[in-house]
XYZ file of C-alpha atoms in Angstrom:
620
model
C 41.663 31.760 16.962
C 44.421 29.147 16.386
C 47.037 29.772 13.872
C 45.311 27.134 11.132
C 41.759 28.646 11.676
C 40.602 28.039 8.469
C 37.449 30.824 8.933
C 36.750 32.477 5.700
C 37.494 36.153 5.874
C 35.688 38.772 4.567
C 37.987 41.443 2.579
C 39.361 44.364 4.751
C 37.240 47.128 4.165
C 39.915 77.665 -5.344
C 38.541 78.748 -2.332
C 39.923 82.257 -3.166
C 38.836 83.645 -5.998
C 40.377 82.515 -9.632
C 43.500 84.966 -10.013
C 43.440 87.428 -12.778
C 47.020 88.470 -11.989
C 50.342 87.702 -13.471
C 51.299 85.916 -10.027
C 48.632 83.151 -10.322
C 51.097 80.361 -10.704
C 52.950 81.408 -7.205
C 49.537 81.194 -5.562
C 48.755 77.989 -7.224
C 52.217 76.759 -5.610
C 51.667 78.317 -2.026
C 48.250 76.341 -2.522
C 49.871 73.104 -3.167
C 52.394 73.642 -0.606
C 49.937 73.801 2.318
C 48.361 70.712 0.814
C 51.515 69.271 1.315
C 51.959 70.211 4.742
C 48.337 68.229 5.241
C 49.517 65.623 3.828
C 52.926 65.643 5.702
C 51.024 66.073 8.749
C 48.908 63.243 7.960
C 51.611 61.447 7.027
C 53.385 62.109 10.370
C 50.298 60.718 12.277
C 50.919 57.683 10.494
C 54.552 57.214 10.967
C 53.078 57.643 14.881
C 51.281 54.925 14.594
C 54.084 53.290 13.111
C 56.751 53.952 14.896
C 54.564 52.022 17.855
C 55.210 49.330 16.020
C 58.900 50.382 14.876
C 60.562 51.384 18.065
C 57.519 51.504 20.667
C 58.266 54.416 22.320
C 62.083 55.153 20.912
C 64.403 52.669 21.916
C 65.005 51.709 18.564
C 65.137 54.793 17.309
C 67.411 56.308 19.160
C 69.840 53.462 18.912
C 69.790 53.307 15.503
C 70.117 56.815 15.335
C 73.129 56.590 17.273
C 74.463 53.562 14.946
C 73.604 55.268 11.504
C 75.677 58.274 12.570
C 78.586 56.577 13.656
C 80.925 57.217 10.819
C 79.887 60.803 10.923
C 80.598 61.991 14.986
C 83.172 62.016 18.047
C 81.133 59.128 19.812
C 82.088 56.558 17.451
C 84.000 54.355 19.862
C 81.118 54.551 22.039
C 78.876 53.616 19.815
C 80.937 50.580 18.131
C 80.765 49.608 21.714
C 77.210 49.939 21.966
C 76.550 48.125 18.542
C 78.791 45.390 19.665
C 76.968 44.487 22.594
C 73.376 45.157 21.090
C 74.469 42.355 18.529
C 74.718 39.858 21.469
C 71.823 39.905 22.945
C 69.359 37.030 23.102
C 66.469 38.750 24.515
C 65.260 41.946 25.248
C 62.061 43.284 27.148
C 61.122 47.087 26.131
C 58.713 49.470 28.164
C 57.626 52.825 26.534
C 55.546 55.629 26.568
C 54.894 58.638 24.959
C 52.425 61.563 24.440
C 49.952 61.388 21.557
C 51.377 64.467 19.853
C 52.789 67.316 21.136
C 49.882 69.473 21.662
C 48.249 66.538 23.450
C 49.566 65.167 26.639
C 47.657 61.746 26.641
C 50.195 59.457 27.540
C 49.529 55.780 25.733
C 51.685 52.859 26.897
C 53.443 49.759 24.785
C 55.508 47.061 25.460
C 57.840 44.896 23.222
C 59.707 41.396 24.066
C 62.535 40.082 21.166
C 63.626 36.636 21.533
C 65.760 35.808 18.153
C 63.626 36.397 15.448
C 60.260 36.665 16.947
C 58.761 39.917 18.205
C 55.449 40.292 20.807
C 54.405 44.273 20.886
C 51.153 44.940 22.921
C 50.046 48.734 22.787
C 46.292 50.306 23.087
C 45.796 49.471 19.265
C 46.048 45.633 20.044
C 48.672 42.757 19.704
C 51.121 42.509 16.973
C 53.411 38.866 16.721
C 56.266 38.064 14.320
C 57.514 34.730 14.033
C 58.365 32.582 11.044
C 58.128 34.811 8.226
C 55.171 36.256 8.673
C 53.065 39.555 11.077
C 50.289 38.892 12.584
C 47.830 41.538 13.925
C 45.083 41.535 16.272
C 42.500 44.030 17.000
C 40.175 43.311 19.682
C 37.862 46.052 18.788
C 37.086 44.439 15.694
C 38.315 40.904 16.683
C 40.638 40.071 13.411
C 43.764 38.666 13.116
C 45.450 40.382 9.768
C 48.029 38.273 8.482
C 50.759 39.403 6.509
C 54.316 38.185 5.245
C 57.182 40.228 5.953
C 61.230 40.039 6.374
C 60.639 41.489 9.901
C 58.123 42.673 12.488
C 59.142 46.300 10.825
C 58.381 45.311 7.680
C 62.550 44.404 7.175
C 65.262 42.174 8.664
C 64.233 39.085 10.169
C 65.356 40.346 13.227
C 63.545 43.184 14.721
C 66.473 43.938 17.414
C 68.823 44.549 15.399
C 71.392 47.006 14.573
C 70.796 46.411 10.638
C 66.895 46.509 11.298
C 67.095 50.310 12.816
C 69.740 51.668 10.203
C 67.468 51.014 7.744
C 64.810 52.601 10.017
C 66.656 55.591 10.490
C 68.089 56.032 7.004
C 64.486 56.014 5.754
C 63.233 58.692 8.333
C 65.863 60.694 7.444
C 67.943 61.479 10.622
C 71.585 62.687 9.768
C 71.998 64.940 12.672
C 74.088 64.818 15.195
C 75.211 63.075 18.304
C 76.959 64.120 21.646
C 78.039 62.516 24.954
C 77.196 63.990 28.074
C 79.694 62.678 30.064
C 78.460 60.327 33.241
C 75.238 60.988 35.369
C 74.168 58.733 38.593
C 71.032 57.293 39.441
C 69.738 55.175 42.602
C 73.154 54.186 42.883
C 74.870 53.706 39.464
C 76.931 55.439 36.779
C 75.495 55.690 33.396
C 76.970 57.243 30.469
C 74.965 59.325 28.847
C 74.443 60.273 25.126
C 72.406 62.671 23.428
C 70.820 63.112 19.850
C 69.814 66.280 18.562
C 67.528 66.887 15.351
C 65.374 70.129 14.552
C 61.784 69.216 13.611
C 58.513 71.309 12.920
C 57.470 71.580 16.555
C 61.372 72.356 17.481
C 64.285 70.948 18.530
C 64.087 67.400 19.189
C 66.678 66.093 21.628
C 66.896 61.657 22.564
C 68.670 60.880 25.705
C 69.562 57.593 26.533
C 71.434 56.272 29.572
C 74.537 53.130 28.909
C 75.773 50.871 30.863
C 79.667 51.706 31.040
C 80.074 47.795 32.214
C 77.937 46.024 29.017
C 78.011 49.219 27.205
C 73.955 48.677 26.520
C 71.338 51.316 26.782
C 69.371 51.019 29.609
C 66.828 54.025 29.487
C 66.322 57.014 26.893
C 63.910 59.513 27.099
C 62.549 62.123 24.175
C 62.462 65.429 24.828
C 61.200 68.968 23.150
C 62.785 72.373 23.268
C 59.838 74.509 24.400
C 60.394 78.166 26.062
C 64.033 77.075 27.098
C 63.711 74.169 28.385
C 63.471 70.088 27.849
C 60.056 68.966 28.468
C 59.573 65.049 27.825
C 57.542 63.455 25.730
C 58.305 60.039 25.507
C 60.539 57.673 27.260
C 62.039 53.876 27.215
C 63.375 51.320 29.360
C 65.372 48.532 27.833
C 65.798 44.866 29.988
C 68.005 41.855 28.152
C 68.523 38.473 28.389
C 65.669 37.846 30.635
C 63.605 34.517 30.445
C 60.837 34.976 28.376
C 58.010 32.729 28.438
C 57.689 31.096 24.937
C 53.772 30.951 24.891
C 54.344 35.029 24.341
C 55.359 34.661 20.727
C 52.444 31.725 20.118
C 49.908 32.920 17.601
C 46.585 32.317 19.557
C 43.462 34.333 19.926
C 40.110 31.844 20.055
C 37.290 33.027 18.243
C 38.888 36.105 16.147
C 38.492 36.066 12.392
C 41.935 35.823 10.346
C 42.503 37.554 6.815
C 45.329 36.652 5.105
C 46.356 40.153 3.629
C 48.858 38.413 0.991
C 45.799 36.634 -0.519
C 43.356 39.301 -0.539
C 45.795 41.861 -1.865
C 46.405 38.782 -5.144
C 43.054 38.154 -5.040
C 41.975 42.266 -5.763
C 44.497 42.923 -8.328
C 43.389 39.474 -10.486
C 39.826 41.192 -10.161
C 41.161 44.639 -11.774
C 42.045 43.186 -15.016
C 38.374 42.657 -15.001
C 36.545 45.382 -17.354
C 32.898 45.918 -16.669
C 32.762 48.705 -19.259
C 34.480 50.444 -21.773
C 34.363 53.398 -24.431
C 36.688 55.331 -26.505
C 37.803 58.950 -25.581
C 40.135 59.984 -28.061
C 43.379 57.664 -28.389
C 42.701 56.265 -24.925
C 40.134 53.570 -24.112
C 39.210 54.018 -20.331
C 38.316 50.750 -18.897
C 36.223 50.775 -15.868
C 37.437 48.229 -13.104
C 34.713 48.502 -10.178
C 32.128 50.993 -9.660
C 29.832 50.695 -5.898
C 28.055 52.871 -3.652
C 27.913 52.537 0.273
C 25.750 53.017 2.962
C 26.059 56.925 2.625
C 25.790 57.301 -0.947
C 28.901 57.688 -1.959
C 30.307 56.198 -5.066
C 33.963 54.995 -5.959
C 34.849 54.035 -9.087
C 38.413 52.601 -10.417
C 39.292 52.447 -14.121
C 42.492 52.498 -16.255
C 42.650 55.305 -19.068
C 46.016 54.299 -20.195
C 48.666 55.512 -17.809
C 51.380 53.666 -17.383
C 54.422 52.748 -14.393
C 56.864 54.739 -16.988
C 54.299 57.861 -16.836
C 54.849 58.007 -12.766
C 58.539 58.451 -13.342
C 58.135 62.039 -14.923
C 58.038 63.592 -11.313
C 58.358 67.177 -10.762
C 61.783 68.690 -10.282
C 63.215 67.903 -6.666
C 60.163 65.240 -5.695
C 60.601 62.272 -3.024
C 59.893 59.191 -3.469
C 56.601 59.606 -1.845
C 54.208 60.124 -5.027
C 50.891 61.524 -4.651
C 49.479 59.890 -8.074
C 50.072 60.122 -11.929
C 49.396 63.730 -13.614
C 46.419 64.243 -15.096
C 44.999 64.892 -18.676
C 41.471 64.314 -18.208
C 38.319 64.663 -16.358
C 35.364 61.812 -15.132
C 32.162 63.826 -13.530
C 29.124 61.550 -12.560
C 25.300 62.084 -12.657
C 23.099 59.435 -11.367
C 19.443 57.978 -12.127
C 18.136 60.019 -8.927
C 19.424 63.496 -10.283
C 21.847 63.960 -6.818
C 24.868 66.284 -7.006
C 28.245 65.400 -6.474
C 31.555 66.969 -5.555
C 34.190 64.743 -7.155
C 37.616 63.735 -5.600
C 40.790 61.777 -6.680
C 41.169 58.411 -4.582
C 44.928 58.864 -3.659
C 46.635 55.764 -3.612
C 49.367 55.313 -1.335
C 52.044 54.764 -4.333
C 55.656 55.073 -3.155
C 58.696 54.137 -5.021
C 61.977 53.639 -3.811
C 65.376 55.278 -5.576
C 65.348 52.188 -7.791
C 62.484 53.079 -9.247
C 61.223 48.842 -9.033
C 58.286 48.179 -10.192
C 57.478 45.936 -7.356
C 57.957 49.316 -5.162
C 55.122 51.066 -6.477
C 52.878 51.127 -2.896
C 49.854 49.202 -3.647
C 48.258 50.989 -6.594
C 47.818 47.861 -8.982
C 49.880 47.803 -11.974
C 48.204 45.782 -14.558
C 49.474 42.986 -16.921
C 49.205 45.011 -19.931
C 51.411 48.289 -17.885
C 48.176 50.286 -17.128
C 47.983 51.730 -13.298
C 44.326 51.591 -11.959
C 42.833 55.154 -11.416
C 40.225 56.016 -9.384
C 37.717 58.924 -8.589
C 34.980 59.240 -6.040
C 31.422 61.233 -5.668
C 29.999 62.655 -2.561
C 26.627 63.333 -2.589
C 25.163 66.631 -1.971
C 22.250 65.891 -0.524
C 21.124 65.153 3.327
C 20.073 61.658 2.603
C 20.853 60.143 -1.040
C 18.770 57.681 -2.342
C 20.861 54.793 -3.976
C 20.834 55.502 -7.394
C 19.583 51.970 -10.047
C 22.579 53.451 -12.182
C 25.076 55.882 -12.985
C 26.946 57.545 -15.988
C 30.189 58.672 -15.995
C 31.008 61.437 -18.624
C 34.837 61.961 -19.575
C 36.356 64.882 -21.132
C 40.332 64.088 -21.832
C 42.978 65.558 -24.168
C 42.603 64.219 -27.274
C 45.958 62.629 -27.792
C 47.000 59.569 -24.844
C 50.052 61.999 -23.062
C 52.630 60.267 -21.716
C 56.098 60.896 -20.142
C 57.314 64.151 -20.694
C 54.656 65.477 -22.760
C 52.178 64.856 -20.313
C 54.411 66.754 -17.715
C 54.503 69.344 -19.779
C 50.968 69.287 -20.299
C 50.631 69.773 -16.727
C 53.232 71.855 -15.186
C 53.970 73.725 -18.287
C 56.911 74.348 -20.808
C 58.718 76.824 -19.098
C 58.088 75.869 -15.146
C 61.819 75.988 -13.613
C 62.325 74.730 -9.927
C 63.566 76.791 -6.952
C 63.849 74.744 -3.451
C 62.923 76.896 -1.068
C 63.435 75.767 2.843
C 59.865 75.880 4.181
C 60.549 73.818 7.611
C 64.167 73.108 9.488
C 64.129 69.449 8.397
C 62.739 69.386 4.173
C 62.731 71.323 1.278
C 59.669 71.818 -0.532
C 59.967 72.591 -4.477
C 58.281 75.825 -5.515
C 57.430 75.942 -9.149
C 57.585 79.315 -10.943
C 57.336 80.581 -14.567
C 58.339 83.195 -17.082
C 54.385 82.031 -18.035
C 51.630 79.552 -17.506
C 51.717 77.599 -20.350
C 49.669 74.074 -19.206
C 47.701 72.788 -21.426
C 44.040 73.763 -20.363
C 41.518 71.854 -19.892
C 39.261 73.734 -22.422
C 41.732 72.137 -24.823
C 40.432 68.509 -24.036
C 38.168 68.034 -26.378
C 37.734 64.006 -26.504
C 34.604 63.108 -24.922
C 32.989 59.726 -23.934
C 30.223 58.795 -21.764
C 29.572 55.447 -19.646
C 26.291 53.839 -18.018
C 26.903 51.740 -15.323
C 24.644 49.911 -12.716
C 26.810 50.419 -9.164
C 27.278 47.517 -6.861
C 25.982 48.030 -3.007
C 28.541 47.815 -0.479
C 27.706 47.778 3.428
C 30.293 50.253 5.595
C 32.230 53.125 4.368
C 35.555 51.907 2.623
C 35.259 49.729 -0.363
C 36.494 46.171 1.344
C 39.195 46.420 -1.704
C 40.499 49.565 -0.370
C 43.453 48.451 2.230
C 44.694 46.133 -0.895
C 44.570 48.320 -3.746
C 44.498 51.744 -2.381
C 46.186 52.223 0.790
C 47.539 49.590 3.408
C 48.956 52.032 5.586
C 45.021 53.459 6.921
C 44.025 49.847 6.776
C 40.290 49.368 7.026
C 39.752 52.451 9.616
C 37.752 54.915 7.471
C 37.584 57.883 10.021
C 40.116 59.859 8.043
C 38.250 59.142 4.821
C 34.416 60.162 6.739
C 36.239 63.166 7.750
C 36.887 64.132 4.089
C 33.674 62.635 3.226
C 32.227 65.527 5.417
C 34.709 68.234 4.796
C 34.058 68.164 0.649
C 30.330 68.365 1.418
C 30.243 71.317 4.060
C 32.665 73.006 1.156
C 30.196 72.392 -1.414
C 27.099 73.243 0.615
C 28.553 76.072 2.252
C 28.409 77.976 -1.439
C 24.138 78.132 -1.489
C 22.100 79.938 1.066
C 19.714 77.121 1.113
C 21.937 74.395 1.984
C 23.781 76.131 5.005
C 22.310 73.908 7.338
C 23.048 71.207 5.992
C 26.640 72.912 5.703
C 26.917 73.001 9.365
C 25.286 69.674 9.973
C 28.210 68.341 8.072
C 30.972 70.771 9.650
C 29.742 68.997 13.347
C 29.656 65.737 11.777
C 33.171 66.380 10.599
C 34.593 67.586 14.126
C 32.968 64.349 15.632
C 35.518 62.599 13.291
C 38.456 65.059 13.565
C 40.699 64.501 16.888
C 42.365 67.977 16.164
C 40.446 70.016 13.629
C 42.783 72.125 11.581
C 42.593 76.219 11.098
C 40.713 75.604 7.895
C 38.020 74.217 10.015
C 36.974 76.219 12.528
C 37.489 78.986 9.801
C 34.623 77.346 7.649
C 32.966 77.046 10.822
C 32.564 80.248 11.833
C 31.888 81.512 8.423
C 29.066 79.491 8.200
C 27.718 80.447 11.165
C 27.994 83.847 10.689
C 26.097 83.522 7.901
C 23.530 81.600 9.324
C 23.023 84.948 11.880
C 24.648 82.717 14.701
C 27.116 85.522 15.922
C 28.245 84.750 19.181
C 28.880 81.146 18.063
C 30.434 82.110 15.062
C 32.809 83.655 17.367
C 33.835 81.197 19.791
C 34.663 79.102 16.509
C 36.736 81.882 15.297
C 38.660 82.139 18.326
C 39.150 78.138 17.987
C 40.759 79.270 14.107
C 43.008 81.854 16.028
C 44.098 79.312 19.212
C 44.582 76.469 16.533
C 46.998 78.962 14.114
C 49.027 79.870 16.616
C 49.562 75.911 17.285
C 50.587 75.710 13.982
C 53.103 78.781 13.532
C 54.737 76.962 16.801
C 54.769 73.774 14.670
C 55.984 75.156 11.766
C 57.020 78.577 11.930
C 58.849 79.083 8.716
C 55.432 78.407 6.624
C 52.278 79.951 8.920
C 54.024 82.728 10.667
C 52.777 86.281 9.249
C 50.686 83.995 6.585
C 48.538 86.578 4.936
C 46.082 84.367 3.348
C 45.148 83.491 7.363
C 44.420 87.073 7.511
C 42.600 87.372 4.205
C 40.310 84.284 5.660
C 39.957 86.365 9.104
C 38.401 88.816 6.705
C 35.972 86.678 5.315
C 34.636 85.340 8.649
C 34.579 88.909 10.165
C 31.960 89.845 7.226
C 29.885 86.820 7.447
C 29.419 88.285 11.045
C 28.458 91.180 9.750
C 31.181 93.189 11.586
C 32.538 95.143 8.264
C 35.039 97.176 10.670
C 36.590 94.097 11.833
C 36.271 92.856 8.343
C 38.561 95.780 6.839
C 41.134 95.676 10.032
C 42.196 91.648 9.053
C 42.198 92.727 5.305
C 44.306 95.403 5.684
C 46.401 93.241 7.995
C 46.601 90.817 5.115
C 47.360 93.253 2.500
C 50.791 94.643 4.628
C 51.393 91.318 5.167
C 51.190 89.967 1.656
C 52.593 93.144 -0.180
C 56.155 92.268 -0.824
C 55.740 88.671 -2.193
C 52.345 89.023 -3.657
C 52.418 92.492 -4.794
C 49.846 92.150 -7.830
C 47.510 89.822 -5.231
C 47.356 92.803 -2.985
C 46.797 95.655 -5.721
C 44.134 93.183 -7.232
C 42.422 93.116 -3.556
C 42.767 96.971 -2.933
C 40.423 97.129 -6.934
C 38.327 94.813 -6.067
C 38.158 94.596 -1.999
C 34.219 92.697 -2.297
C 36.328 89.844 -3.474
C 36.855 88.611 0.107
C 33.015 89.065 1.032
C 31.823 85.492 1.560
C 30.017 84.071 -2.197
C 26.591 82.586 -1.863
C 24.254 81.083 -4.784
């Protein structure tokens, strides 16, 4: 592929039961808190990925780290220095490693060559180039150049090595700990100073070492290390070379025969087509306009509409929220039935919608905002059966309040009159908001009493992922739909898992999900097992239950402060030990989860010690 390839791209592609307590609204909050900490996690993976891309290994992290601090620490002579010389360089030639996580030792490679604004990284995921204005990306699996515009090969400042580039890094990772020097160290012959940065984070203390040439007063090495039984144990490392010659042919934009899709187009190009309407009806004040409905290969169907939300709705946050936003509250309901008569468990497409501080419109993530203020919506169906057949068309039946909420009325609808906020400190590094009231007074969905109903025919779509879905939903998963297969799965074993008859195809579903999983979570192996058990698989029922236990105590080392002595762990424990059909076990994890859970859940645990067949597994 040459630069000016003109080849025409294709677009990139209550489990418990319901609480009859007065402390329902805590467990609705300790419910959305561990979705949180998914989506944190999930999150976290992605700044991974990004930060091989950011500061390919940590080079650029720690720097910047070191930089951003400087007003606030001893070192700041040393690091003026440091920033001085950094701003002088011409070239640069970076080496890094680091370990996939840190339960996973893997060790993937990168390496990274700066020479004035243009940028060369080469790491296992392909070939990224900056030059002129613009990022290009090349996979070779798929054998694609994506193109997109951008201040910087980060996304910022023209120049990637620079000290402006990583302040704004660090400022947006959130790093305001603090920095120490070490005095001098020697290696193979020379004197280094050396400088250390230490930050607490879920798996522990975090401490970046780098090494500085007293003579330039430029980093040479830095290594990442982890607090674990004592000690330092490495995890990622850096070496830094400057004002070498670099050959110029490694910043030319050339890979013969690879497809190129100009993201910047595409993106335009998707958010003309959602002022489209294929449909529309009347529910109440609103009139939901349906943008694009489809189905793909495994019979699932997405489906994007505007039901008049607006940008302004989306700044009604809850008390103490980011600026990450997870979507716009709701007020209404879409279910789907289908010409075939095939189930469906429905989800909310999340868009990846962040704003900044400024609240700019232009900041709002990808989620299309349309000419007339609306913000697309979404919703997708996952069949229920082993193999759908596509369906000639579908209707979409929504149930909404009968008034169009918006702003604080429709937070108020959804959190409640009376919610106050209390930040509690779940982790050493955030605060998480927990929401608790005097009473729950949301408006319920019983109250929604505006109905409409749509028939639509849905439009076939080869491959998983709608090819809109890395311009209007979420550019930071791209086009790789593992993630979304693995949810795919994980909503259907859920579903299935409830009926005796489907079990099988519960489990078929739980393996298809592992296959797609790199580190299945506790919830996992906890479904797992429960469905095996129930399927009068004992022994392997067990060996997934002791992949629940090995997994939790992963997590209570990642984040102690939220899974350590976590009752509801217990109370699932429980549930597995019964699907066995070992009721002595059974009783010794409930009990463990009643001690466990009796001082902050009080009425939870007297409601479990009335009604103790509550944590028997449920089956239709």
């Amino acid at each position: 592929m040459n630069e000016n390839t003109t080849n025409q791209p294709n677009a990139l592609t209550e489990s418990y039961p319901a609480q009859r307590v007065s402390d329902d609204l805590r467990l609705r909050v300790k419910h959305l808190a561990a979705q949180h900490d998914d989506k944190a996690d999930q999150r976290a993976q992605s700044r991974r990925k990004r930060r091989r891309v950011l500061s390919y290994g940590a080079a650029a992290l720690v720097i910047g780290c070191g930089i951003a601090l400087q007003p606030r620490i001893a070192t700041a002579t040393a690091l003026s220095r440091m920033s001085a010389a950094m701003e002088g360089i011409q070239t640069a030639h970076i080496l890094s490693w680091q370990t996939r996580s840190v339960t996973d030792s893997t060790r993937t490679e990168s390496e990274t060559w700066f020479s004035g604004d243009s940028v060369r990284l080469k790491s296992e995921g392909g070939i990224q180039i900056f030059r002129d204005g613009k990022n290009y990306f090349y996979s070779p699996e798929r054998n694609r150049v994506v193109v997109k515009s951008a201040e910087g090969a980060f996304g910022h400042n023209r120049s990637g090595f620079s000290v402006a580039a990583m302040k704004r890094d660090i400022a947006r990772w959130g790093w305001s700990d603090r920095i120490e020097t070490l005095g001098m160290v020697n290696e193979n012959g020379r004197s280094y100073k050396q400088l250390a940065l230490y930050r607490d984070e879920p798996a522990g203390k975090i401490r970046v070492l780098f090494l500085v040439d007293p003579k330039t007063d430029l980093p040479q090495r830095c290594e990442v290390n982890l607090l674990k039984d004592g000690r330092w144990e490495v995890f990622g490392g850096t070496e830094l070379r400057y004002n070498e010659t670099l050959d110029p042919k490694l910043f030319v934009v050339n890979f013969p025969g690879a497809q190129i899709v100009n993201y910047d187009q595409e993106r335009k190009r998707w958010h003309q087509e959602m002022e489209n309407t294929v449909a529309e009806v009347k529910v109440g004040e609103r009139t939901v306009k349906i943008r694009d409905v489809r189905v793909n290969e495994q019979g699932a169907i997405f489906v994007l509409y505007t039901c008049g939300k607006t940008y302004e709705d989306a700044l009604h946050q809850t008390p103490g929220s980011t600026d990450w936003w997870p979507g716009i509250q709701r007020d209404w309901k879409v279910e789907l039935t289908d010409s075939e008569g095939t189930k469906y468990v429905h989800e909310e497409i999340k868009f990846m919608s962040s704003m900044d501080k400024a609240r700019k419109r232009e900041s709002f993530g990808v989620q299309p905002i349309l000419k007339d203020g609306e913000i697309v919506q979404g919703d997708w169906f996952i069949p229920l059966t082993a193999e759908p057949k596509t369906p000639t068309s579908v209707t979409l039946h929504v149930r909404a309040h009968l008034k169009d909420l918006h702003g604080k009325e429709l937070h108020e609808a959804y959190w409640g009159k009376s919610v106050r906020a209390i930040k509690t400190q779940l982790t050493p590094h955030s605060a998480s908001t927990q929401l608790f009231g005097a009473k729950d007074d949301r408006v319920r969905e019983s109250e929604w009493i505006a109905k409409g109903t749509l028939t639509l025919q849905p439009q076939q779509q080869p491959g998983f992922l709608p090819d809109y879905w890395p311009h209007v939903v979420d550019a930071m998963r791209g086009d790789d739909d593992k993630e979304l297969r693995g949810t795919f799965e994980a909503l259907r074993s859920a579903s299935l898992a409830k009926h005796r008859a489907t079990l099988p195809l519960a489990l078929r579903s739980l393996e298809l999900q592992q296959t797609l999983t790199p580190e299945p979570r506790t919830s996992f192996w906890l479904e797992k097992a429960t469905v095996l058990g129930l399927l009068k698989r004992p022994e392997e029922a067990k060996q997934a239950l002791q992949a629940a236990i090995a997994r939790q105590e992963i997590e209570v080392k990642r984040y102690p402060e939220f899974n350590k002595d976590d009752g509801f762990f217990w109370q699932s424990l429980s549930t597995v030990w019964y699907a066995i059909g070992d009721e002595k076990k059974a009783i010794e994890m409930r009990e463990k989860a009643m001690k466990l859970e009796q001082r902050n859940f009080p009425a939870r645990v007297q409601w479990y010690r009335e009604h103790p067949e509550d944590l028997k597994p449920k089956l239709d």
